[in-house]
Short mmCIF file of C-alpha atoms in Angstrom, two decimals:
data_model
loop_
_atom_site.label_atom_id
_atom_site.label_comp_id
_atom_site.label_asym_id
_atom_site.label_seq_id
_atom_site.Cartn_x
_atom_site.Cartn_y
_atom_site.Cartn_z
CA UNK A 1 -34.94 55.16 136.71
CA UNK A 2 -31.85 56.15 134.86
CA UNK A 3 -30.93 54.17 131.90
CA UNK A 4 -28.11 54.84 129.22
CA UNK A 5 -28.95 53.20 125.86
CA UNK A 6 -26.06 52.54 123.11
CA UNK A 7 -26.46 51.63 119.42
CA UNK A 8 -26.35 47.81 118.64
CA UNK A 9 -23.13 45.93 117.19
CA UNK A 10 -21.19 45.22 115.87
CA UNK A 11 -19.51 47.69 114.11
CA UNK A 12 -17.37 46.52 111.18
CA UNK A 13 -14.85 49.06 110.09
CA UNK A 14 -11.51 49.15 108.16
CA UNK A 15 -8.36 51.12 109.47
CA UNK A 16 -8.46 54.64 109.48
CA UNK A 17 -12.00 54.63 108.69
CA UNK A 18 -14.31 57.35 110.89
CA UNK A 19 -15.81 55.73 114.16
CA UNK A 20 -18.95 57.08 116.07
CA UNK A 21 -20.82 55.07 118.47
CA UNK A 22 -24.11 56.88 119.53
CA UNK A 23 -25.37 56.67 122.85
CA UNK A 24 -28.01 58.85 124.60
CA UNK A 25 -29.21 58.78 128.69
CA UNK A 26 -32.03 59.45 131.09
CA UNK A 27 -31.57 60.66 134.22
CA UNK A 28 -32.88 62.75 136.92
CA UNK A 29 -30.54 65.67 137.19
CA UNK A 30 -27.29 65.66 135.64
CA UNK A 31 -24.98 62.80 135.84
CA UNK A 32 -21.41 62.48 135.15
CA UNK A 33 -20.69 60.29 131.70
CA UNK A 34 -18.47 57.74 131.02
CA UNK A 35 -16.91 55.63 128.14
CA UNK A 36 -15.50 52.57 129.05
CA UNK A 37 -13.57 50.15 127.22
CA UNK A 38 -13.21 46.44 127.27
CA UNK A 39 -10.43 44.65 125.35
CA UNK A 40 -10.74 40.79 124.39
CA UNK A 41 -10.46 38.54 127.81
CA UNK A 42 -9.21 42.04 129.99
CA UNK A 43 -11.49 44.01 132.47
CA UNK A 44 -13.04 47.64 131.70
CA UNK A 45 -11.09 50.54 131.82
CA UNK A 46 -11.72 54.07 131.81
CA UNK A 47 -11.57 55.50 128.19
CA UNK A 48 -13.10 59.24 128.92
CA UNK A 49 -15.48 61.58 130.93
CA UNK A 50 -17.24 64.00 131.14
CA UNK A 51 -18.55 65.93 134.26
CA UNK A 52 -21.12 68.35 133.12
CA UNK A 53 -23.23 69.89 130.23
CA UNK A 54 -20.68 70.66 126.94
CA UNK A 55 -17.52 69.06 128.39
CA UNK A 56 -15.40 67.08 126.20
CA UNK A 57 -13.52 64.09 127.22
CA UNK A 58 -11.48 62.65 125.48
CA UNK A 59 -8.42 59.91 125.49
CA UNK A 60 -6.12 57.96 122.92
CA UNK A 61 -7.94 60.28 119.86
CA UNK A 62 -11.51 59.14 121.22
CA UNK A 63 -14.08 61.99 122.19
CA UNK A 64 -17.18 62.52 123.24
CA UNK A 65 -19.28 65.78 124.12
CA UNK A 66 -21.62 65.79 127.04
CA UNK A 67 -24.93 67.44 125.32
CA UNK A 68 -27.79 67.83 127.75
CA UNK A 69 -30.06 69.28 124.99
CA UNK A 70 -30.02 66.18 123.38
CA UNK A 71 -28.63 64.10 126.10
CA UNK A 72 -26.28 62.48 124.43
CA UNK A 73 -22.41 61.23 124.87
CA UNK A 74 -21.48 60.09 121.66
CA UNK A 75 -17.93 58.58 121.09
CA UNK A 76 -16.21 59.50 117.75
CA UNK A 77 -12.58 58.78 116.54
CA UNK A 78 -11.39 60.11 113.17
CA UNK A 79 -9.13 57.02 112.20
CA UNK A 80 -9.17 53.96 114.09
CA UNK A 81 -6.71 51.35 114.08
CA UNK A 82 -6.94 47.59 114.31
CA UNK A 83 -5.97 47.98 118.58
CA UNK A 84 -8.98 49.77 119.12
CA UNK A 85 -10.94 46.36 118.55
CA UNK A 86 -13.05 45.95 121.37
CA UNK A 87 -16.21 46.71 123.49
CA UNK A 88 -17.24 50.17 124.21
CA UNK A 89 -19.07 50.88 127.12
CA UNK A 90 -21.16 54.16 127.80
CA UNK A 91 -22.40 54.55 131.58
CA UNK A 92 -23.66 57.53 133.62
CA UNK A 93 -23.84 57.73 137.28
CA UNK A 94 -25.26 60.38 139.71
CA UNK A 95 -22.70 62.71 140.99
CA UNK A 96 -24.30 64.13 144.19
CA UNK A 97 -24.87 60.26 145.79
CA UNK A 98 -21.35 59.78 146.79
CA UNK A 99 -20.37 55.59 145.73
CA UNK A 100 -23.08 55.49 143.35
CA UNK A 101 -22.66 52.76 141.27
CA UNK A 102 -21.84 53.14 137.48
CA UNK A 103 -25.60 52.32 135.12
CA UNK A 104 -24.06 50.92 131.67
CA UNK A 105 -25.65 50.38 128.11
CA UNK A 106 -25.55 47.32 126.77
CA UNK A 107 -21.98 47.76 124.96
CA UNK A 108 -20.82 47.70 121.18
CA UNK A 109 -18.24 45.34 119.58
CA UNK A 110 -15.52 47.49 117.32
CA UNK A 111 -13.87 45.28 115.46
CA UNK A 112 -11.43 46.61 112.70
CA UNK A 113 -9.45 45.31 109.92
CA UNK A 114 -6.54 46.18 108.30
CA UNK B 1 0.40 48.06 141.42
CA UNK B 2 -2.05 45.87 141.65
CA UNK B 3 -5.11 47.45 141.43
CA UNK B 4 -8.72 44.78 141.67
CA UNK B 5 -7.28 41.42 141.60
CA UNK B 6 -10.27 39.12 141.47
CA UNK B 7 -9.77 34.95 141.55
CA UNK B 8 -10.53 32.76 140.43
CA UNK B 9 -10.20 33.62 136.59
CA UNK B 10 -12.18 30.39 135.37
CA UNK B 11 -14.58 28.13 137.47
CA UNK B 12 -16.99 25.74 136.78
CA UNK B 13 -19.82 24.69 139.23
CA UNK B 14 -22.21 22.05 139.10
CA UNK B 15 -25.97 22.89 139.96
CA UNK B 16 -26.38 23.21 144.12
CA UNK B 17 -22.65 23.74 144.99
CA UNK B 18 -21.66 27.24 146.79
CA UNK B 19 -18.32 29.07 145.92
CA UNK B 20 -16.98 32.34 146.64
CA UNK B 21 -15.43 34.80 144.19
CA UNK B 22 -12.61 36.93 145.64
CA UNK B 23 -11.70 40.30 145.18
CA UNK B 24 -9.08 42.97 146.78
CA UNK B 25 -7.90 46.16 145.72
CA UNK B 26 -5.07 47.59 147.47
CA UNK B 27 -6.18 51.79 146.19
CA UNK B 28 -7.87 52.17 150.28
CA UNK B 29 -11.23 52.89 147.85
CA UNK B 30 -13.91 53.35 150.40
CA UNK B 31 -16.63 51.87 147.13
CA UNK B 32 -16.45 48.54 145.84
CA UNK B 33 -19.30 46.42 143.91
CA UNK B 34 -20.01 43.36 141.88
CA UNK B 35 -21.75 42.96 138.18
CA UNK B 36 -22.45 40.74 135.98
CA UNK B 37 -21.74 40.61 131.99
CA UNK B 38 -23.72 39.00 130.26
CA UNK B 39 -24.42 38.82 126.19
CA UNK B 40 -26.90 41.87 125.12
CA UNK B 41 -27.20 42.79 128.69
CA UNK B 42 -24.00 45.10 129.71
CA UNK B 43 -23.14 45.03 133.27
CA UNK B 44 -25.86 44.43 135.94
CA UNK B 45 -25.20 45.45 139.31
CA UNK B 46 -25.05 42.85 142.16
CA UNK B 47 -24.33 44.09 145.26
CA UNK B 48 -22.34 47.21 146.37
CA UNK B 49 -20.65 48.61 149.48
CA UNK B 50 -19.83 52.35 150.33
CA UNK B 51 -17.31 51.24 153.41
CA UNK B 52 -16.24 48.41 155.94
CA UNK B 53 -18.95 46.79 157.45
CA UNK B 54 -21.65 48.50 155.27
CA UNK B 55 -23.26 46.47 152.07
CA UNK B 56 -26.81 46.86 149.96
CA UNK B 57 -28.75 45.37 146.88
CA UNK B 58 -28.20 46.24 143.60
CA UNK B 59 -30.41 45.60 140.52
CA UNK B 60 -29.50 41.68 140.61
CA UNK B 61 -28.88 40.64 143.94
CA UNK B 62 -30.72 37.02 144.45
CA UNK B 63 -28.42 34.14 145.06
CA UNK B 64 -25.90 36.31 145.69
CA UNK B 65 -24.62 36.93 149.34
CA UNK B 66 -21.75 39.87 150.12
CA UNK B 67 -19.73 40.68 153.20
CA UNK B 68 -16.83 43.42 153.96
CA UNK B 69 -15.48 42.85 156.89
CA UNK B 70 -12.28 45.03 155.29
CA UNK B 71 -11.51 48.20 153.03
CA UNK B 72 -9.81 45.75 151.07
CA UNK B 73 -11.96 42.72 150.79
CA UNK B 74 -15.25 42.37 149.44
CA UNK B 75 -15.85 38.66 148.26
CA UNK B 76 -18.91 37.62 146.51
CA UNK B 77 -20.92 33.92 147.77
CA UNK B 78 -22.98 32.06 145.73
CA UNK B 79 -24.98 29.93 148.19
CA UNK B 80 -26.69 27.31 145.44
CA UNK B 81 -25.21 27.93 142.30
CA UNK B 82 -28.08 27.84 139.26
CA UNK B 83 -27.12 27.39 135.47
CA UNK B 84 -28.69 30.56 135.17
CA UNK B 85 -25.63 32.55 136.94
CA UNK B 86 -23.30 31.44 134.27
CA UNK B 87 -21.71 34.77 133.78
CA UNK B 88 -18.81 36.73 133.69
CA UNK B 89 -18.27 38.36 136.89
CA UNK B 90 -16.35 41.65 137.94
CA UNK B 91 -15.32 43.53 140.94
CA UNK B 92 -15.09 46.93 140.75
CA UNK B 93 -13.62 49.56 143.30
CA UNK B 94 -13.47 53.67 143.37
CA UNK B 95 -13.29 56.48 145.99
CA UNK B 96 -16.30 58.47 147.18
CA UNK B 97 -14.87 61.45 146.06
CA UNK B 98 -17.25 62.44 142.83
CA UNK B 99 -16.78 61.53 139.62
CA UNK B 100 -14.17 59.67 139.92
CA UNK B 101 -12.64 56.30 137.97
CA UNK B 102 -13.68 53.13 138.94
CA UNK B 103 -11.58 50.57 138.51
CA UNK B 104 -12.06 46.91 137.66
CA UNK B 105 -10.68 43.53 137.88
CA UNK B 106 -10.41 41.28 134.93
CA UNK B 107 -13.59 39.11 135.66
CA UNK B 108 -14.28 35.94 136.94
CA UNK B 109 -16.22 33.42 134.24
CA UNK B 110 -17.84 31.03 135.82
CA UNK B 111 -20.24 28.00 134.28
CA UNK B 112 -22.71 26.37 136.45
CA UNK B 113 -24.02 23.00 134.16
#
């Protein structure tokens, strides 16, 4: 079945260091992607998406390129700050089953220090 | 704007009781579903519904009972809560339309000792 796999956490980083959190899929076809974010004792949230094969979403300097040759959704932000602490959550789902529920990875802690 | 507003917020069970988790969204979103959080695992899918009256499995669904008798509505039952359903629980809601947001509530966490 489909499955979306994330790097493990956490990741330690000071402000305005360079963030990228890998995350790669497997699906039948070609799903949407998704980054979600969780921040400390709140629900997720849409961070960015990305529809189909070389789009890139992105959202609050966060971005990610859909790559189906590698298929991959990696998040990068050049210089994060000490609010963008939190849990980042890739997921995928299929886009021709209308209400198909969201598959997530397993999530990565950000924390950063100033 | 309220979005998914899910209560309780905190909860604590004892082994055996039943309880039901609540959850609305006032968007009209045809989809709605449950998950689970829990440490190392991401969210697990409970149960799901695509429209009133209409509800199916997901990958986690025993001890777990849904109904949605309403767009709005779509509470979650445990029928004999187990320590092993300590979790973090949220409700989730989004159109059909594709690729669209879903949108969550801010979880319920419940302990069952």
């Amino acid at each position: 079945g489909d499955s979306v796999t994330q790097m493990e956490g956490p990741v330690t980083l000071s402000e305005e260091a360079f963030l990228t959190i890998n995350c790669t899929y497997t699906a039948t076809g070609y799903p949407s992607l998704f980054w979600y974010v969780q921040y400390p004792g709140e629900g997720l949230q849409l961070l960015l998406k990305a529809t189909k094969a070389d789009d890139k979403g992105s959202n609050k300097g966060f971005e990610a390129t859909y790559r189906k040759e590698t298929t991959s959704f990696h998040l990068e932000k050049g210089s994060v700050q000490v609010s963008d602490s939190a849990v980042y959550f890739c997921a995928l789902s299929d886009p021709n089953q209308a209400g198909t529920a969201l598959i997530f990875g397993k999530g990565t802690t950000l924390s950063v220090s100033s | 704007n309220a979005g998914v507003t899910q209560t309780p917020k905190f909860q604590v069970l004892k082994t055996g009781q039943s309880m039901t988790l609540q959850c609305a969204q006032d968007m009209n979103h045809e989809y709605m579903s449950w998950y689970r959080q829990d440490p190392g695992m991401g969210l697990r899918l409970i149960h799901y519904s695509v429209g009133a009256g209409i509800t199916d499995q997901g990958e986690v669904p025993n001890g777990y009972n849904v109904s949605r008798s309403t767009t709005e509505d779509f509470p979650l039952r445990l029928l004999s809560a187990a320590p092993s359903q300590t979790s973090v629980y949220f409700c989730a809601s989004s159109s059909l339309l594709r690729n669209t947001e879903a949108f969550f509530g801010q979880g319920t966490r419940l302990t069952v000792v």
